[in-house]
Amino acid sequence: MTVRGKFITLEGGEGVGKSTNLRFVTGWLQEQGIPFVQTREPGGTPLAEQLRELLLSRREEPVDPTAELLMVFAARAQHLAEVILPALARGEWVICDRFTDATYAYQGGGRQLDWDLIALLEQTVQGDLRPDRILLLDLDPELGLERAARTGAADRFESEQLEFFRRVREAYRSRAEADPDRYAVIDAGQSLERVQADLQRQLESLIP
């Protein structure tokens, strides 16, 4: 009987170093010989990637926050069916760059949508599936935006005002405080070596 794989998500606001630390996580798993699938949200399948493009592209037409939320969950439903659930069933670990906590943070915190609506969609689309460990890279949004500005042109979300990102961070931290067993809050303002040492400790704790 195949043991279900571990589901790990990497979360955080803009400029926290997710891309760099995602490479560290996947490199560590390779060293341990653990089979895994690396993916991202929104995205992860051809259809979900098209929805990602719609969500991130800057446009003149204002995007209704509820329409944005529904597109996020439409992409997630496809991603779960085609990538995440099959990989976990095969016993592979899934490493996902953002997942539903990002929805609570960006659409719930940033856009100020009702968390009960998000929770309803979460249960409808995911059932009882939740990540085994949420690695939350936490950083002051002002510093994060300064870092993000060095990486290239801003997308529709990155173009939001500082107050938006303060609400995003608040939402992430509120989620982490409510579920400390699944969340690992990692100070992304410390040195990269310390950040990755913290990440490694969390990964090691998931190995039986």
PDB file of C-alpha atoms in Angstrom:
ATOM      1  CA  MET A   1       0.000   0.000   0.000  1.00  0.00           C
ATOM      2  CA  THR A   2       1.454   3.359  -1.084  1.00  0.00           C
ATOM      3  CA  VAL A   3       1.914   5.906   1.691  1.00  0.00           C
ATOM      4  CA  ARG A   4       0.497   9.319   0.765  1.00  0.00           C
ATOM      5  CA  GLY A   5       3.149  11.886  -0.023  1.00  0.00           C
ATOM      6  CA  LYS A   6       3.701  15.052   1.973  1.00  0.00           C
ATOM      7  CA  PHE A   7       2.135  18.292   0.784  1.00  0.00           C
ATOM      8  CA  ILE A   8       4.324  21.339   1.490  1.00  0.00           C
ATOM      9  CA  THR A   9       3.569  24.914   0.487  1.00  0.00           C
ATOM     10  CA  LEU A  10       5.864  27.921   0.421  1.00  0.00           C
ATOM     11  CA  GLU A  11       4.065  31.183   1.188  1.00  0.00           C
ATOM     12  CA  GLY A  12       4.855  34.848   1.625  1.00  0.00           C
ATOM     13  CA  GLY A  13       4.385  38.316   0.217  1.00  0.00           C
ATOM     14  CA  GLU A  14       6.397  40.053  -2.473  1.00  0.00           C
ATOM     15  CA  GLY A  15      10.195  40.011  -2.262  1.00  0.00           C
ATOM     16  CA  VAL A  16      10.494  37.409   0.512  1.00  0.00           C
ATOM     17  CA  GLY A  17      12.810  35.161  -1.527  1.00  0.00           C
ATOM     18  CA  LYS A  18      10.420  32.376  -2.452  1.00  0.00           C
ATOM     19  CA  SER A  19      12.134  31.508  -5.744  1.00  0.00           C
ATOM     20  CA  THR A  20      15.591  31.230  -4.163  1.00  0.00           C
ATOM     21  CA  ASN A  21      14.319  29.197  -1.237  1.00  0.00           C
ATOM     22  CA  LEU A  22      12.169  26.980  -3.421  1.00  0.00           C
ATOM     23  CA  ARG A  23      15.369  25.940  -5.210  1.00  0.00           C
ATOM     24  CA  PHE A  24      16.922  25.167  -1.828  1.00  0.00           C
ATOM     25  CA  VAL A  25      13.943  23.010  -0.784  1.00  0.00           C
ATOM     26  CA  THR A  26      13.877  21.010  -4.022  1.00  0.00           C
ATOM     27  CA  GLY A  27      17.656  20.597  -3.945  1.00  0.00           C
ATOM     28  CA  TRP A  28      17.475  19.241  -0.395  1.00  0.00           C
ATOM     29  CA  LEU A  29      14.767  16.759  -1.371  1.00  0.00           C
ATOM     30  CA  GLN A  30      16.891  15.557  -4.282  1.00  0.00           C
ATOM     31  CA  GLU A  31      19.824  15.012  -1.913  1.00  0.00           C
ATOM     32  CA  GLN A  32      17.573  12.909   0.347  1.00  0.00           C
ATOM     33  CA  GLY A  33      16.330  10.836  -2.574  1.00  0.00           C
ATOM     34  CA  ILE A  34      12.716  11.838  -1.908  1.00  0.00           C
ATOM     35  CA  PRO A  35      10.518  11.766  -5.043  1.00  0.00           C
ATOM     36  CA  PHE A  36       8.652  15.051  -5.445  1.00  0.00           C
ATOM     37  CA  VAL A  37       6.689  17.265  -7.785  1.00  0.00           C
ATOM     38  CA  GLN A  38       7.387  20.996  -7.865  1.00  0.00           C
ATOM     39  CA  THR A  39       4.489  23.230  -8.909  1.00  0.00           C
ATOM     40  CA  ARG A  40       2.935  26.647  -8.334  1.00  0.00           C
ATOM     41  CA  GLU A  41      -0.288  28.566  -7.906  1.00  0.00           C
ATOM     42  CA  PRO A  42      -2.020  29.913  -9.704  1.00  0.00           C
ATOM     43  CA  GLY A  43      -0.845  27.543 -12.403  1.00  0.00           C
ATOM     44  CA  GLY A  44       0.580  24.066 -12.611  1.00  0.00           C
ATOM     45  CA  THR A  45      -1.387  22.848 -15.656  1.00  0.00           C
ATOM     46  CA  PRO A  46      -1.899  24.384 -19.120  1.00  0.00           C
ATOM     47  CA  LEU A  47      -5.413  25.590 -18.259  1.00  0.00           C
ATOM     48  CA  ALA A  48      -4.395  26.882 -14.825  1.00  0.00           C
ATOM     49  CA  GLU A  49      -1.414  28.699 -16.358  1.00  0.00           C
ATOM     50  CA  GLN A  50      -3.786  30.465 -18.767  1.00  0.00           C
ATOM     51  CA  LEU A  51      -5.868  31.558 -15.799  1.00  0.00           C
ATOM     52  CA  ARG A  52      -2.673  32.734 -14.088  1.00  0.00           C
ATOM     53  CA  GLU A  53      -1.913  34.933 -17.076  1.00  0.00           C
ATOM     54  CA  LEU A  54      -5.407  36.435 -16.879  1.00  0.00           C
ATOM     55  CA  LEU A  55      -4.999  37.084 -13.157  1.00  0.00           C
ATOM     56  CA  LEU A  56      -1.543  38.674 -13.279  1.00  0.00           C
ATOM     57  CA  SER A  57      -1.774  40.750 -16.462  1.00  0.00           C
ATOM     58  CA  ARG A  58      -2.205  44.466 -16.001  1.00  0.00           C
ATOM     59  CA  ARG A  59      -5.329  45.718 -17.760  1.00  0.00           C
ATOM     60  CA  GLU A  60      -7.456  48.851 -18.088  1.00  0.00           C
ATOM     61  CA  GLU A  61     -10.655  47.037 -17.091  1.00  0.00           C
ATOM     62  CA  PRO A  62     -11.036  46.868 -13.301  1.00  0.00           C
ATOM     63  CA  VAL A  63     -11.146  43.257 -12.114  1.00  0.00           C
ATOM     64  CA  ASP A  64     -13.967  42.557  -9.683  1.00  0.00           C
ATOM     65  CA  PRO A  65     -12.493  40.948  -6.521  1.00  0.00           C
ATOM     66  CA  THR A  66     -15.082  38.142  -6.527  1.00  0.00           C
ATOM     67  CA  ALA A  67     -14.339  37.379 -10.188  1.00  0.00           C
ATOM     68  CA  GLU A  68     -10.642  37.252  -9.268  1.00  0.00           C
ATOM     69  CA  LEU A  69     -11.385  34.879  -6.377  1.00  0.00           C
ATOM     70  CA  LEU A  70     -13.400  32.526  -8.580  1.00  0.00           C
ATOM     71  CA  MET A  71     -10.630  32.415 -11.191  1.00  0.00           C
ATOM     72  CA  VAL A  72      -8.131  31.504  -8.457  1.00  0.00           C
ATOM     73  CA  PHE A  73     -10.277  28.586  -7.326  1.00  0.00           C
ATOM     74  CA  ALA A  74     -11.022  27.482 -10.894  1.00  0.00           C
ATOM     75  CA  ALA A  75      -7.272  27.214 -11.497  1.00  0.00           C
ATOM     76  CA  ARG A  76      -6.886  25.398  -8.159  1.00  0.00           C
ATOM     77  CA  ALA A  77      -9.568  22.825  -8.978  1.00  0.00           C
ATOM     78  CA  GLN A  78      -7.794  21.922 -12.228  1.00  0.00           C
ATOM     79  CA  HIS A  79      -4.393  21.894 -10.519  1.00  0.00           C
ATOM     80  CA  LEU A  80      -5.597  19.548  -7.785  1.00  0.00           C
ATOM     81  CA  ALA A  81      -7.226  17.133 -10.216  1.00  0.00           C
ATOM     82  CA  GLU A  82      -4.354  16.988 -12.700  1.00  0.00           C
ATOM     83  CA  VAL A  83      -1.212  17.398 -10.582  1.00  0.00           C
ATOM     84  CA  ILE A  84      -1.445  17.567  -6.796  1.00  0.00           C
ATOM     85  CA  LEU A  85      -3.810  14.720  -5.906  1.00  0.00           C
ATOM     86  CA  PRO A  86      -2.294  12.193  -8.354  1.00  0.00           C
ATOM     87  CA  ALA A  87       1.244  12.954  -7.106  1.00  0.00           C
ATOM     88  CA  LEU A  88       0.266  12.574  -3.446  1.00  0.00           C
ATOM     89  CA  ALA A  89      -1.508   9.299  -4.260  1.00  0.00           C
ATOM     90  CA  ARG A  90       1.696   8.004  -5.884  1.00  0.00           C
ATOM     91  CA  GLY A  91       3.532   8.702  -2.623  1.00  0.00           C
ATOM     92  CA  GLU A  92       5.417  11.706  -3.995  1.00  0.00           C
ATOM     93  CA  TRP A  93       5.893  14.913  -2.039  1.00  0.00           C
ATOM     94  CA  VAL A  94       4.327  18.011  -3.574  1.00  0.00           C
ATOM     95  CA  ILE A  95       6.176  21.318  -3.182  1.00  0.00           C
ATOM     96  CA  CYS A  96       3.862  24.156  -4.176  1.00  0.00           C
ATOM     97  CA  ASP A  97       4.790  27.820  -4.565  1.00  0.00           C
ATOM     98  CA  ARG A  98       1.694  29.310  -2.843  1.00  0.00           C
ATOM     99  CA  PHE A  99      -1.674  27.641  -2.260  1.00  0.00           C
ATOM    100  CA  THR A 100      -4.940  28.514  -0.497  1.00  0.00           C
ATOM    101  CA  ASP A 101      -3.258  30.514   2.266  1.00  0.00           C
ATOM    102  CA  ALA A 102      -2.268  32.969  -0.449  1.00  0.00           C
ATOM    103  CA  THR A 103      -5.954  33.311  -1.308  1.00  0.00           C
ATOM    104  CA  TYR A 104      -6.808  34.195   2.286  1.00  0.00           C
ATOM    105  CA  ALA A 105      -3.887  36.646   2.282  1.00  0.00           C
ATOM    106  CA  TYR A 106      -4.315  38.332  -1.111  1.00  0.00           C
ATOM    107  CA  GLN A 107      -8.044  38.091  -1.794  1.00  0.00           C
ATOM    108  CA  GLY A 108      -9.128  37.958   1.879  1.00  0.00           C
ATOM    109  CA  GLY A 109      -6.570  40.349   3.375  1.00  0.00           C
ATOM    110  CA  GLY A 110      -5.533  42.447   0.411  1.00  0.00           C
ATOM    111  CA  ARG A 111      -8.906  42.667  -1.361  1.00  0.00           C
ATOM    112  CA  GLN A 112     -10.826  42.426   1.920  1.00  0.00           C
ATOM    113  CA  LEU A 113     -13.193  39.709   0.729  1.00  0.00           C
ATOM    114  CA  ASP A 114     -15.208  37.723   3.266  1.00  0.00           C
ATOM    115  CA  TRP A 115     -13.117  34.867   4.714  1.00  0.00           C
ATOM    116  CA  ASP A 116     -16.277  32.768   5.070  1.00  0.00           C
ATOM    117  CA  LEU A 117     -16.724  32.868   1.287  1.00  0.00           C
ATOM    118  CA  ILE A 118     -13.107  31.759   0.806  1.00  0.00           C
ATOM    119  CA  ALA A 119     -13.597  28.961   3.350  1.00  0.00           C
ATOM    120  CA  LEU A 120     -16.715  27.775   1.500  1.00  0.00           C
ATOM    121  CA  LEU A 121     -14.854  27.629  -1.811  1.00  0.00           C
ATOM    122  CA  GLU A 122     -11.876  25.970  -0.098  1.00  0.00           C
ATOM    123  CA  GLN A 123     -14.074  23.155   1.226  1.00  0.00           C
ATOM    124  CA  THR A 124     -15.918  22.803  -2.085  1.00  0.00           C
ATOM    125  CA  VAL A 125     -12.744  22.560  -4.182  1.00  0.00           C
ATOM    126  CA  GLN A 126     -10.352  20.806  -1.769  1.00  0.00           C
ATOM    127  CA  GLY A 127     -12.546  18.778   0.544  1.00  0.00           C
ATOM    128  CA  ASP A 128     -10.409  17.903   3.557  1.00  0.00           C
ATOM    129  CA  LEU A 129      -7.059  18.346   1.783  1.00  0.00           C
ATOM    130  CA  ARG A 130      -4.745  20.809   3.529  1.00  0.00           C
ATOM    131  CA  PRO A 131      -0.944  21.157   3.369  1.00  0.00           C
ATOM    132  CA  ASP A 132       1.080  19.117   5.865  1.00  0.00           C
ATOM    133  CA  ARG A 133       3.418  22.061   6.403  1.00  0.00           C
ATOM    134  CA  ILE A 134       3.141  25.707   5.371  1.00  0.00           C
ATOM    135  CA  LEU A 135       6.522  27.429   5.193  1.00  0.00           C
ATOM    136  CA  LEU A 136       5.701  31.118   5.591  1.00  0.00           C
ATOM    137  CA  LEU A 137       8.519  33.488   4.709  1.00  0.00           C
ATOM    138  CA  ASP A 138       7.717  36.635   6.671  1.00  0.00           C
ATOM    139  CA  LEU A 139       9.118  40.074   5.870  1.00  0.00           C
ATOM    140  CA  ASP A 140       8.189  43.726   6.335  1.00  0.00           C
ATOM    141  CA  PRO A 141       6.237  44.611   3.142  1.00  0.00           C
ATOM    142  CA  GLU A 142       8.168  47.830   2.576  1.00  0.00           C
ATOM    143  CA  LEU A 143      11.447  45.918   2.406  1.00  0.00           C
ATOM    144  CA  GLY A 144       9.823  43.171   0.350  1.00  0.00           C
ATOM    145  CA  LEU A 145       8.595  45.631  -2.272  1.00  0.00           C
ATOM    146  CA  GLU A 146      12.053  47.217  -2.481  1.00  0.00           C
ATOM    147  CA  ARG A 147      13.520  43.777  -3.172  1.00  0.00           C
ATOM    148  CA  ALA A 148      10.777  42.895  -5.682  1.00  0.00           C
ATOM    149  CA  ALA A 149      11.314  46.147  -7.604  1.00  0.00           C
ATOM    150  CA  ARG A 150      14.826  44.966  -8.517  1.00  0.00           C
ATOM    151  CA  THR A 151      13.523  41.855 -10.286  1.00  0.00           C
ATOM    152  CA  GLY A 152      11.685  43.486 -13.199  1.00  0.00           C
ATOM    153  CA  ALA A 153       8.331  44.935 -14.247  1.00  0.00           C
ATOM    154  CA  ALA A 154       5.520  44.673 -11.717  1.00  0.00           C
ATOM    155  CA  ASP A 155       2.467  42.535 -12.482  1.00  0.00           C
ATOM    156  CA  ARG A 156      -1.116  43.489 -11.542  1.00  0.00           C
ATOM    157  CA  PHE A 157      -0.682  42.404  -7.904  1.00  0.00           C
ATOM    158  CA  GLU A 158       2.815  43.812  -7.450  1.00  0.00           C
ATOM    159  CA  SER A 159       1.455  47.201  -8.590  1.00  0.00           C
ATOM    160  CA  GLU A 160      -0.787  47.486  -5.529  1.00  0.00           C
ATOM    161  CA  GLN A 161      -0.137  50.072  -2.808  1.00  0.00           C
ATOM    162  CA  LEU A 162       1.870  49.387   0.354  1.00  0.00           C
ATOM    163  CA  GLU A 163      -1.285  49.231   2.500  1.00  0.00           C
ATOM    164  CA  PHE A 164      -2.529  46.297   0.387  1.00  0.00           C
ATOM    165  CA  PHE A 165       0.625  44.341   1.222  1.00  0.00           C
ATOM    166  CA  ARG A 166       0.389  45.233   4.893  1.00  0.00           C
ATOM    167  CA  ARG A 167      -3.064  43.608   4.906  1.00  0.00           C
ATOM    168  CA  VAL A 168      -1.631  40.596   3.061  1.00  0.00           C
ATOM    169  CA  ARG A 169       1.036  40.148   5.723  1.00  0.00           C
ATOM    170  CA  GLU A 170      -1.491  40.599   8.526  1.00  0.00           C
ATOM    171  CA  ALA A 171      -3.697  37.888   7.017  1.00  0.00           C
ATOM    172  CA  TYR A 172      -0.803  35.458   6.668  1.00  0.00           C
ATOM    173  CA  ARG A 173       0.276  36.032  10.267  1.00  0.00           C
ATOM    174  CA  SER A 174      -3.277  35.665  11.534  1.00  0.00           C
ATOM    175  CA  ARG A 175      -3.578  32.307   9.753  1.00  0.00           C
ATOM    176  CA  ALA A 176      -0.262  31.152  11.197  1.00  0.00           C
ATOM    177  CA  GLU A 177      -1.205  32.130  14.745  1.00  0.00           C
ATOM    178  CA  ALA A 178      -4.467  30.182  14.447  1.00  0.00           C
ATOM    179  CA  ASP A 179      -2.752  26.955  13.317  1.00  0.00           C
ATOM    180  CA  PRO A 180       0.805  26.814  14.747  1.00  0.00           C
ATOM    181  CA  ASP A 181       1.148  23.048  14.210  1.00  0.00           C
ATOM    182  CA  ARG A 182       1.011  23.327  10.438  1.00  0.00           C
ATOM    183  CA  TYR A 183       2.660  26.719   9.963  1.00  0.00           C
ATOM    184  CA  ALA A 184       6.351  27.473  10.247  1.00  0.00           C
ATOM    185  CA  VAL A 185       6.907  31.244  10.249  1.00  0.00           C
ATOM    186  CA  ILE A 186      10.421  31.980   9.042  1.00  0.00           C
ATOM    187  CA  ASP A 187      12.012  35.416   9.306  1.00  0.00           C
ATOM    188  CA  ALA A 188      12.949  36.258   5.726  1.00  0.00           C
ATOM    189  CA  GLY A 189      14.866  39.324   6.883  1.00  0.00           C
ATOM    190  CA  GLN A 190      17.703  37.267   8.377  1.00  0.00           C
ATOM    191  CA  SER A 191      20.654  35.972   6.355  1.00  0.00           C
ATOM    192  CA  LEU A 192      19.957  33.469   3.585  1.00  0.00           C
ATOM    193  CA  GLU A 193      22.000  30.855   5.482  1.00  0.00           C
ATOM    194  CA  ARG A 194      19.757  31.210   8.545  1.00  0.00           C
ATOM    195  CA  VAL A 195      16.578  31.145   6.449  1.00  0.00           C
ATOM    196  CA  GLN A 196      17.668  27.934   4.764  1.00  0.00           C
ATOM    197  CA  ALA A 197      18.753  26.360   8.048  1.00  0.00           C
ATOM    198  CA  ASP A 198      15.244  27.044   9.356  1.00  0.00           C
ATOM    199  CA  LEU A 199      13.730  25.535   6.210  1.00  0.00           C
ATOM    200  CA  GLN A 200      15.897  22.435   6.521  1.00  0.00           C
ATOM    201  CA  ARG A 201      14.795  21.884  10.128  1.00  0.00           C
ATOM    202  CA  GLN A 202      11.176  21.996   9.036  1.00  0.00           C
ATOM    203  CA  LEU A 203      11.753  19.541   6.206  1.00  0.00           C
ATOM    204  CA  GLU A 204      13.635  17.141   8.460  1.00  0.00           C
ATOM    205  CA  SER A 205      10.744  17.154  10.915  1.00  0.00           C
ATOM    206  CA  LEU A 206       8.453  15.742   8.207  1.00  0.00           C
ATOM    207  CA  ILE A 207      10.557  12.646   7.590  1.00  0.00           C
ATOM    208  CA  PRO A 208       9.352   9.680   9.681  1.00  0.00           C
TER     209      PRO A 208
END
